[in-house]
Amino acid sequence: MENNKSSIGLKVALGIALVLFLGTAFYSMNLYQESNKVQKDLTEEKQKVMDELSLMASQYDEAIGENEVANQNLIEARARIQGLIDSLKISETNVKSLWRYKQKYVSLQKEMDVLLAQNDSLKVQNAYLATSLDSTRVRLEERTMFNDSLLIQNTALAEVVSNAAVLSAVDLKASGVIVRTSGKVIPTERAGRSDKIRVCFIVAKNRLVQAGDQELYIQVIDPKNNIIGLNEQVQFDEVTLNYSVISKFNYENANLNVCEFIAPRGDEDFDKGRYIVNVFNEKDLVSTSEFTLK
């Protein structure tokens, strides 16, 4: 009787052990398959990030190839992307590592949007400046050393903005104005009636620029290729900039309307003809326009 009970108990124990073994084996197999699927998904996602980085690199290559003057910012950004691609190739394929690389990719994508937009804008400005400089080259060659320096300065405007975190000026407009004793300002196209030159623009919002006191340099060139206003110089590295007035303002990370006034020297009237207005952020041209006084 006891032997039968022992035999039954042993069979029950073996049965339970078999069920547990089969359950463990089934769970292990599912876990293994799930792990393989996760690893496969991570590998595919990693390849997707590498493909997107390679596409960004191709866009930079195209932008760099379109510029006659080397754009150091584009070159450096292209190198950062290549470094990230090389690092991603040898990195571990796990969630934490992939998340870190995707964050870096998003940051580089934002940087590329800013740099390529500025590059497109500068190509348009430089094309205009090239046309303008060609029309005045003969006269500039006959002028003094100061005008030679000015020519060098203007032909150097083909350089791209050296840093994405810079202020820009948009909707640049300038004209002669009559200034009443009451303070009222009246626009005029007559050189003889103009008391001052008014230059107005919008400082465009740029989240990359820190709020606080900022300044832009305004350069107004008269029909005789003279810079009117203060006509003072400031040095930025190896670049000397002649300016008419410094526009100083408090930037609060929002679009800001700015107007500056430039008076003629002494009691002289303004000359008739075409005036060119340039706005610089340090040595970099950020906007240009022109107007005519009759």
mmCIF file of C-alpha atoms in Angstrom:
data_model
loop_
_atom_site.group_PDB
_atom_site.id
_atom_site.type_symbol
_atom_site.label_atom_id
_atom_site.label_comp_id
_atom_site.label_asym_id
_atom_site.label_seq_id
_atom_site.Cartn_x
_atom_site.Cartn_y
_atom_site.Cartn_z
ATOM 1 C CA MET A 1 0.000 0.000 0.000
ATOM 2 C CA GLU A 2 2.759 2.408 0.981
ATOM 3 C CA ASN A 3 4.725 1.393 -2.114
ATOM 4 C CA ASN A 4 1.732 2.306 -4.299
ATOM 5 C CA LYS A 5 1.400 5.711 -2.610
ATOM 6 C CA SER A 6 5.123 6.363 -3.118
ATOM 7 C CA SER A 7 4.855 5.374 -6.761
ATOM 8 C CA ILE A 8 1.876 7.682 -7.302
ATOM 9 C CA GLY A 9 3.674 10.579 -5.531
ATOM 10 C CA LEU A 10 6.754 10.066 -7.628
ATOM 11 C CA LYS A 11 4.713 10.110 -10.828
ATOM 12 C CA VAL A 12 2.931 13.308 -9.739
ATOM 13 C CA ALA A 13 6.266 14.938 -8.911
ATOM 14 C CA LEU A 14 7.705 13.909 -12.265
ATOM 15 C CA GLY A 15 4.608 15.219 -13.996
ATOM 16 C CA ILE A 16 4.882 18.573 -12.264
ATOM 17 C CA ALA A 17 8.588 18.739 -13.035
ATOM 18 C CA LEU A 18 7.881 17.958 -16.684
ATOM 19 C CA VAL A 19 5.220 20.672 -16.891
ATOM 20 C CA LEU A 20 7.592 23.193 -15.275
ATOM 21 C CA PHE A 21 10.387 22.194 -17.627
ATOM 22 C CA LEU A 22 8.181 22.523 -20.687
ATOM 23 C CA GLY A 23 6.818 25.862 -19.432
ATOM 24 C CA THR A 24 10.333 27.167 -18.794
ATOM 25 C CA ALA A 25 11.474 26.002 -22.214
ATOM 26 C CA PHE A 26 8.473 27.657 -23.895
ATOM 27 C CA TYR A 27 9.049 30.923 -21.986
ATOM 28 C CA SER A 28 12.763 30.870 -22.806
ATOM 29 C CA MET A 29 12.010 30.292 -26.477
ATOM 30 C CA ASN A 30 9.529 33.197 -26.570
ATOM 31 C CA LEU A 31 11.991 35.420 -24.703
ATOM 32 C CA TYR A 32 14.749 34.496 -27.153
ATOM 33 C CA GLN A 33 12.524 35.202 -30.155
ATOM 34 C CA GLU A 34 11.405 38.511 -28.672
ATOM 35 C CA SER A 35 15.009 39.479 -27.953
ATOM 36 C CA ASN A 36 15.961 38.697 -31.537
ATOM 37 C CA LYS A 37 13.054 40.806 -32.822
ATOM 38 C CA VAL A 38 14.035 43.750 -30.587
ATOM 39 C CA GLN A 39 17.649 43.473 -31.753
ATOM 40 C CA LYS A 40 16.509 43.355 -35.372
ATOM 41 C CA ASP A 41 14.300 46.430 -34.880
ATOM 42 C CA LEU A 42 17.166 48.319 -33.222
ATOM 43 C CA THR A 43 19.511 47.378 -36.063
ATOM 44 C CA GLU A 44 16.987 48.595 -38.641
ATOM 45 C CA GLU A 45 16.439 51.830 -36.711
ATOM 46 C CA LYS A 46 20.203 52.343 -36.453
ATOM 47 C CA GLN A 47 20.531 51.906 -40.234
ATOM 48 C CA LYS A 48 17.682 54.385 -40.738
ATOM 49 C CA VAL A 49 19.509 57.011 -38.645
ATOM 50 C CA MET A 50 22.721 56.370 -40.634
ATOM 51 C CA ASP A 51 20.799 56.777 -43.914
ATOM 52 C CA GLU A 52 19.315 60.083 -42.716
ATOM 53 C CA LEU A 53 22.758 61.321 -41.649
ATOM 54 C CA SER A 54 24.177 60.318 -45.037
ATOM 55 C CA LEU A 55 21.386 62.286 -46.754
ATOM 56 C CA MET A 56 22.253 65.349 -44.629
ATOM 57 C CA ALA A 57 25.909 64.947 -45.591
ATOM 58 C CA SER A 58 24.927 64.874 -49.286
ATOM 59 C CA GLN A 59 22.934 68.097 -48.871
ATOM 60 C CA TYR A 60 25.969 69.775 -47.308
ATOM 61 C CA ASP A 61 28.202 68.492 -50.137
ATOM 62 C CA GLU A 62 25.818 70.042 -52.671
ATOM 63 C CA ALA A 63 25.696 73.387 -50.822
ATOM 64 C CA ILE A 64 29.496 73.477 -50.430
ATOM 65 C CA GLY A 65 29.970 72.718 -54.125
ATOM 66 C CA GLU A 66 27.722 75.622 -55.142
ATOM 67 C CA ASN A 67 29.895 78.220 -53.367
ATOM 68 C CA GLU A 68 32.906 79.692 -55.110
ATOM 69 C CA VAL A 69 34.203 80.872 -51.725
ATOM 70 C CA ALA A 70 34.639 78.108 -49.157
ATOM 71 C CA ASN A 71 31.936 78.250 -46.472
ATOM 72 C CA GLN A 72 33.769 77.190 -43.324
ATOM 73 C CA ASN A 73 30.536 76.738 -41.354
ATOM 74 C CA LEU A 74 29.158 74.282 -43.904
ATOM 75 C CA ILE A 75 32.466 72.406 -43.998
ATOM 76 C CA GLU A 76 32.634 72.121 -40.212
ATOM 77 C CA ALA A 77 28.990 71.012 -39.987
ATOM 78 C CA ARG A 78 29.647 68.387 -42.699
ATOM 79 C CA ALA A 79 32.606 67.090 -40.689
ATOM 80 C CA ARG A 80 30.452 66.808 -37.544
ATOM 81 C CA ILE A 81 27.920 64.673 -39.426
ATOM 82 C CA GLN A 82 30.644 62.393 -40.787
ATOM 83 C CA GLY A 83 32.066 62.016 -37.279
ATOM 84 C CA LEU A 84 28.629 61.018 -35.997
ATOM 85 C CA ILE A 85 28.226 58.469 -38.822
ATOM 86 C CA ASP A 86 31.625 56.920 -38.042
ATOM 87 C CA SER A 87 30.805 56.792 -34.334
ATOM 88 C CA LEU A 88 27.376 55.260 -34.973
ATOM 89 C CA LYS A 89 28.877 52.495 -37.126
ATOM 90 C CA ILE A 90 30.962 51.147 -34.220
ATOM 91 C CA SER A 91 28.506 51.900 -31.411
ATOM 92 C CA GLU A 92 26.560 49.280 -29.467
ATOM 93 C CA THR A 93 23.080 48.600 -30.817
ATOM 94 C CA ASN A 94 20.935 49.264 -27.784
ATOM 95 C CA VAL A 95 18.065 51.575 -26.871
ATOM 96 C CA LYS A 96 20.152 54.002 -24.789
ATOM 97 C CA SER A 97 22.876 54.386 -27.422
ATOM 98 C CA LEU A 98 20.414 54.753 -30.292
ATOM 99 C CA TRP A 99 18.379 57.362 -28.405
ATOM 100 C CA ARG A 100 21.523 59.423 -27.802
ATOM 101 C CA TYR A 101 22.424 59.358 -31.492
ATOM 102 C CA LYS A 102 18.892 60.288 -32.546
ATOM 103 C CA GLN A 103 19.046 63.314 -30.248
ATOM 104 C CA LYS A 104 22.330 64.364 -31.874
ATOM 105 C CA TYR A 105 20.739 63.852 -35.306
ATOM 106 C CA VAL A 106 17.803 66.138 -34.431
ATOM 107 C CA SER A 107 20.247 68.812 -33.216
ATOM 108 C CA LEU A 108 22.301 68.576 -36.425
ATOM 109 C CA GLN A 109 19.106 68.746 -38.528
ATOM 110 C CA LYS A 110 18.135 72.047 -36.873
ATOM 111 C CA GLU A 111 21.649 73.393 -37.418
ATOM 112 C CA MET A 112 21.518 72.401 -41.104
ATOM 113 C CA ASP A 113 18.153 74.138 -41.637
ATOM 114 C CA VAL A 114 19.636 77.398 -40.314
ATOM 115 C CA LEU A 115 22.929 77.171 -42.237
ATOM 116 C CA LEU A 116 21.373 76.231 -45.589
ATOM 117 C CA ALA A 117 18.751 78.992 -45.279
ATOM 118 C CA GLN A 118 21.484 81.558 -44.615
ATOM 119 C CA ASN A 119 23.554 80.152 -47.457
ATOM 120 C CA ASP A 120 20.627 80.545 -49.913
ATOM 121 C CA SER A 121 20.015 84.103 -48.719
ATOM 122 C CA LEU A 122 23.659 85.054 -49.083
ATOM 123 C CA LYS A 123 23.848 83.657 -52.618
ATOM 124 C CA VAL A 124 21.064 86.045 -53.672
ATOM 125 C CA GLN A 125 22.735 88.989 -51.931
ATOM 126 C CA ASN A 126 26.141 88.195 -53.361
ATOM 127 C CA ALA A 127 24.737 87.921 -56.901
ATOM 128 C CA TYR A 128 23.277 91.400 -56.509
ATOM 129 C CA LEU A 129 26.507 92.769 -55.040
ATOM 130 C CA ALA A 130 28.570 91.250 -57.852
ATOM 131 C CA THR A 131 26.402 93.048 -60.433
ATOM 132 C CA SER A 132 26.626 96.325 -58.516
ATOM 133 C CA LEU A 133 30.390 96.119 -58.124
ATOM 134 C CA ASP A 134 30.941 95.373 -61.817
ATOM 135 C CA SER A 135 29.142 98.590 -62.788
ATOM 136 C CA THR A 136 31.428 100.749 -60.595
ATOM 137 C CA ARG A 137 34.758 98.914 -60.968
ATOM 138 C CA VAL A 138 36.257 101.337 -63.520
ATOM 139 C CA ARG A 139 35.670 104.393 -61.320
ATOM 140 C CA LEU A 140 36.857 102.629 -58.169
ATOM 141 C CA GLU A 141 40.188 101.744 -59.791
ATOM 142 C CA GLU A 142 40.943 105.481 -60.234
ATOM 143 C CA ARG A 143 40.305 106.442 -56.635
ATOM 144 C CA THR A 144 42.554 106.768 -53.618
ATOM 145 C CA MET A 145 43.849 104.048 -51.270
ATOM 146 C CA PHE A 146 40.732 104.425 -49.160
ATOM 147 C CA ASN A 147 38.488 103.522 -52.105
ATOM 148 C CA ASP A 148 40.751 100.585 -52.965
ATOM 149 C CA SER A 149 40.242 99.385 -49.406
ATOM 150 C CA LEU A 150 36.495 99.848 -49.806
ATOM 151 C CA LEU A 151 36.527 97.787 -53.015
ATOM 152 C CA ILE A 152 38.372 94.967 -51.268
ATOM 153 C CA GLN A 153 35.862 95.144 -48.442
ATOM 154 C CA ASN A 154 32.864 94.934 -50.803
ATOM 155 C CA THR A 155 34.263 92.130 -52.937
ATOM 156 C CA ALA A 156 34.845 90.193 -49.708
ATOM 157 C CA LEU A 157 31.109 90.256 -49.019
ATOM 158 C CA ALA A 158 30.826 86.870 -50.742
ATOM 159 C CA GLU A 159 31.878 85.236 -47.473
ATOM 160 C CA VAL A 160 29.048 83.418 -45.697
ATOM 161 C CA VAL A 161 27.953 84.230 -42.138
ATOM 162 C CA SER A 162 30.583 82.720 -39.834
ATOM 163 C CA ASN A 163 28.127 81.708 -37.117
ATOM 164 C CA ALA A 164 24.516 80.615 -37.190
ATOM 165 C CA ALA A 165 23.837 82.468 -33.954
ATOM 166 C CA VAL A 166 23.862 85.967 -35.436
ATOM 167 C CA LEU A 167 21.252 88.666 -35.805
ATOM 168 C CA SER A 168 19.964 89.510 -39.271
ATOM 169 C CA ALA A 169 18.162 92.545 -40.686
ATOM 170 C CA VAL A 170 15.148 92.127 -42.982
ATOM 171 C CA ASP A 171 12.817 94.496 -44.842
ATOM 172 C CA LEU A 172 15.641 97.059 -45.147
ATOM 173 C CA LYS A 173 14.355 100.426 -46.423
ATOM 174 C CA ALA A 174 16.052 103.818 -46.711
ATOM 175 C CA SER A 175 15.087 107.247 -48.022
ATOM 176 C CA GLY A 176 15.661 110.945 -47.637
ATOM 177 C CA VAL A 177 13.470 112.647 -45.034
ATOM 178 C CA ILE A 178 12.454 116.160 -44.044
ATOM 179 C CA VAL A 179 12.641 116.638 -40.260
ATOM 180 C CA ARG A 180 10.239 119.267 -38.903
ATOM 181 C CA THR A 181 10.970 121.232 -35.747
ATOM 182 C CA SER A 182 8.035 119.389 -34.160
ATOM 183 C CA GLY A 183 9.899 116.127 -34.706
ATOM 184 C CA LYS A 184 7.628 114.976 -37.524
ATOM 185 C CA VAL A 185 9.472 113.079 -40.262
ATOM 186 C CA ILE A 186 8.338 113.326 -43.910
ATOM 187 C CA PRO A 187 9.867 111.083 -46.633
ATOM 188 C CA THR A 188 11.167 112.835 -49.762
ATOM 189 C CA GLU A 189 12.967 111.880 -52.972
ATOM 190 C CA ARG A 190 14.492 115.346 -53.371
ATOM 191 C CA ALA A 191 18.169 115.566 -52.503
ATOM 192 C CA GLY A 192 17.987 119.310 -51.867
ATOM 193 C CA ARG A 193 15.066 118.975 -49.442
ATOM 194 C CA SER A 194 16.434 115.981 -47.498
ATOM 195 C CA ASP A 195 17.595 116.884 -43.997
ATOM 196 C CA LYS A 196 18.707 113.348 -43.209
ATOM 197 C CA ILE A 197 18.831 109.824 -44.551
ATOM 198 C CA ARG A 198 16.526 107.459 -42.648
ATOM 199 C CA VAL A 199 17.440 103.750 -42.582
ATOM 200 C CA CYS A 200 14.829 101.349 -41.164
ATOM 201 C CA PHE A 201 14.835 97.550 -40.859
ATOM 202 C CA ILE A 202 13.520 94.701 -38.747
ATOM 203 C CA VAL A 203 15.931 92.778 -36.536
ATOM 204 C CA ALA A 204 14.671 89.246 -37.165
ATOM 205 C CA LYS A 205 13.939 86.916 -34.275
ATOM 206 C CA ASN A 206 16.662 84.312 -33.756
ATOM 207 C CA ARG A 207 16.374 81.911 -30.838
ATOM 208 C CA LEU A 208 20.095 81.152 -31.056
ATOM 209 C CA VAL A 209 20.996 84.734 -30.110
ATOM 210 C CA GLN A 210 21.133 85.642 -26.439
ATOM 211 C CA ALA A 211 18.888 88.511 -25.348
ATOM 212 C CA GLY A 212 20.522 91.769 -24.276
ATOM 213 C CA ASP A 213 22.358 94.757 -25.733
ATOM 214 C CA GLN A 214 23.267 94.236 -29.391
ATOM 215 C CA GLU A 215 24.554 96.363 -32.256
ATOM 216 C CA LEU A 216 24.650 96.398 -36.049
ATOM 217 C CA TYR A 217 26.787 98.595 -38.328
ATOM 218 C CA ILE A 218 25.082 100.640 -41.046
ATOM 219 C CA GLN A 219 27.055 101.702 -44.134
ATOM 220 C CA VAL A 220 25.561 104.237 -46.590
ATOM 221 C CA ILE A 221 27.490 104.840 -49.839
ATOM 222 C CA ASP A 222 26.586 107.980 -51.809
ATOM 223 C CA PRO A 223 26.582 108.348 -55.639
ATOM 224 C CA LYS A 224 30.283 109.362 -55.526
ATOM 225 C CA ASN A 225 31.182 106.153 -53.651
ATOM 226 C CA ASN A 226 31.826 108.007 -50.410
ATOM 227 C CA ILE A 227 30.577 106.693 -47.089
ATOM 228 C CA ILE A 228 28.402 109.357 -45.470
ATOM 229 C CA GLY A 229 27.735 109.842 -41.774
ATOM 230 C CA LEU A 230 30.472 109.139 -39.223
ATOM 231 C CA ASN A 231 32.667 107.370 -41.801
ATOM 232 C CA GLU A 232 34.651 105.708 -39.030
ATOM 233 C CA GLN A 233 36.459 102.387 -39.046
ATOM 234 C CA VAL A 234 36.271 99.266 -36.895
ATOM 235 C CA GLN A 235 38.541 96.215 -37.089
ATOM 236 C CA PHE A 236 37.292 92.606 -37.054
ATOM 237 C CA ASP A 237 40.245 90.206 -37.248
ATOM 238 C CA GLU A 238 41.837 91.070 -40.610
ATOM 239 C CA VAL A 239 38.754 92.912 -41.928
ATOM 240 C CA THR A 240 38.363 96.687 -41.636
ATOM 241 C CA LEU A 241 34.808 97.996 -41.856
ATOM 242 C CA ASN A 242 33.926 101.628 -42.628
ATOM 243 C CA TYR A 243 30.509 102.528 -41.266
ATOM 244 C CA SER A 244 28.095 105.471 -41.238
ATOM 245 C CA VAL A 245 26.475 104.792 -37.876
ATOM 246 C CA ILE A 246 26.287 102.067 -35.203
ATOM 247 C CA SER A 247 22.746 100.931 -34.440
ATOM 248 C CA LYS A 248 22.568 99.934 -30.763
ATOM 249 C CA PHE A 249 19.455 98.307 -29.304
ATOM 250 C CA ASN A 250 18.196 95.902 -26.657
ATOM 251 C CA TYR A 251 17.312 92.563 -28.218
ATOM 252 C CA GLU A 252 14.601 90.523 -26.439
ATOM 253 C CA ASN A 253 14.345 87.417 -28.661
ATOM 254 C CA ALA A 254 11.571 88.929 -30.767
ATOM 255 C CA ASN A 255 11.271 90.872 -34.031
ATOM 256 C CA LEU A 256 12.394 94.466 -33.419
ATOM 257 C CA ASN A 257 11.798 97.543 -35.607
ATOM 258 C CA VAL A 258 14.858 99.796 -35.794
ATOM 259 C CA CYS A 259 15.364 103.177 -37.524
ATOM 260 C CA GLU A 260 18.568 105.251 -37.682
ATOM 261 C CA PHE A 261 19.140 108.747 -39.110
ATOM 262 C CA ILE A 262 22.258 109.942 -40.938
ATOM 263 C CA ALA A 263 22.942 113.644 -41.512
ATOM 264 C CA PRO A 264 25.112 115.177 -44.270
ATOM 265 C CA ARG A 265 28.501 116.633 -43.407
ATOM 266 C CA GLY A 266 28.314 120.283 -42.356
ATOM 267 C CA ASP A 267 25.821 122.386 -44.287
ATOM 268 C CA GLU A 268 26.204 120.437 -47.522
ATOM 269 C CA ASP A 269 23.192 118.950 -49.299
ATOM 270 C CA PHE A 270 22.999 115.305 -50.220
ATOM 271 C CA ASP A 271 24.162 114.456 -53.753
ATOM 272 C CA LYS A 272 21.661 113.395 -56.367
ATOM 273 C CA GLY A 273 21.828 109.813 -57.545
ATOM 274 C CA ARG A 274 21.800 106.217 -56.270
ATOM 275 C CA TYR A 275 22.661 105.375 -52.665
ATOM 276 C CA ILE A 276 23.606 101.891 -51.469
ATOM 277 C CA VAL A 277 22.762 100.866 -47.905
ATOM 278 C CA ASN A 278 24.476 97.882 -46.224
ATOM 279 C CA VAL A 279 23.846 96.473 -42.751
ATOM 280 C CA PHE A 280 26.629 94.432 -41.103
ATOM 281 C CA ASN A 281 26.735 92.131 -38.119
ATOM 282 C CA GLU A 282 30.384 92.742 -37.265
ATOM 283 C CA LYS A 283 32.193 91.950 -40.542
ATOM 284 C CA ASP A 284 29.300 89.978 -42.080
ATOM 285 C CA LEU A 285 26.784 91.574 -44.449
ATOM 286 C CA VAL A 286 23.238 90.704 -43.320
ATOM 287 C CA SER A 287 21.159 93.002 -45.565
ATOM 288 C CA THR A 288 21.533 95.418 -48.476
ATOM 289 C CA SER A 289 19.266 97.865 -50.323
ATOM 290 C CA GLU A 290 19.384 101.034 -52.414
ATOM 291 C CA PHE A 291 17.396 104.191 -53.083
ATOM 292 C CA THR A 292 17.659 107.289 -55.297
ATOM 293 C CA LEU A 293 17.559 111.011 -54.542
ATOM 294 C CA LYS A 294 16.588 113.306 -57.401
#
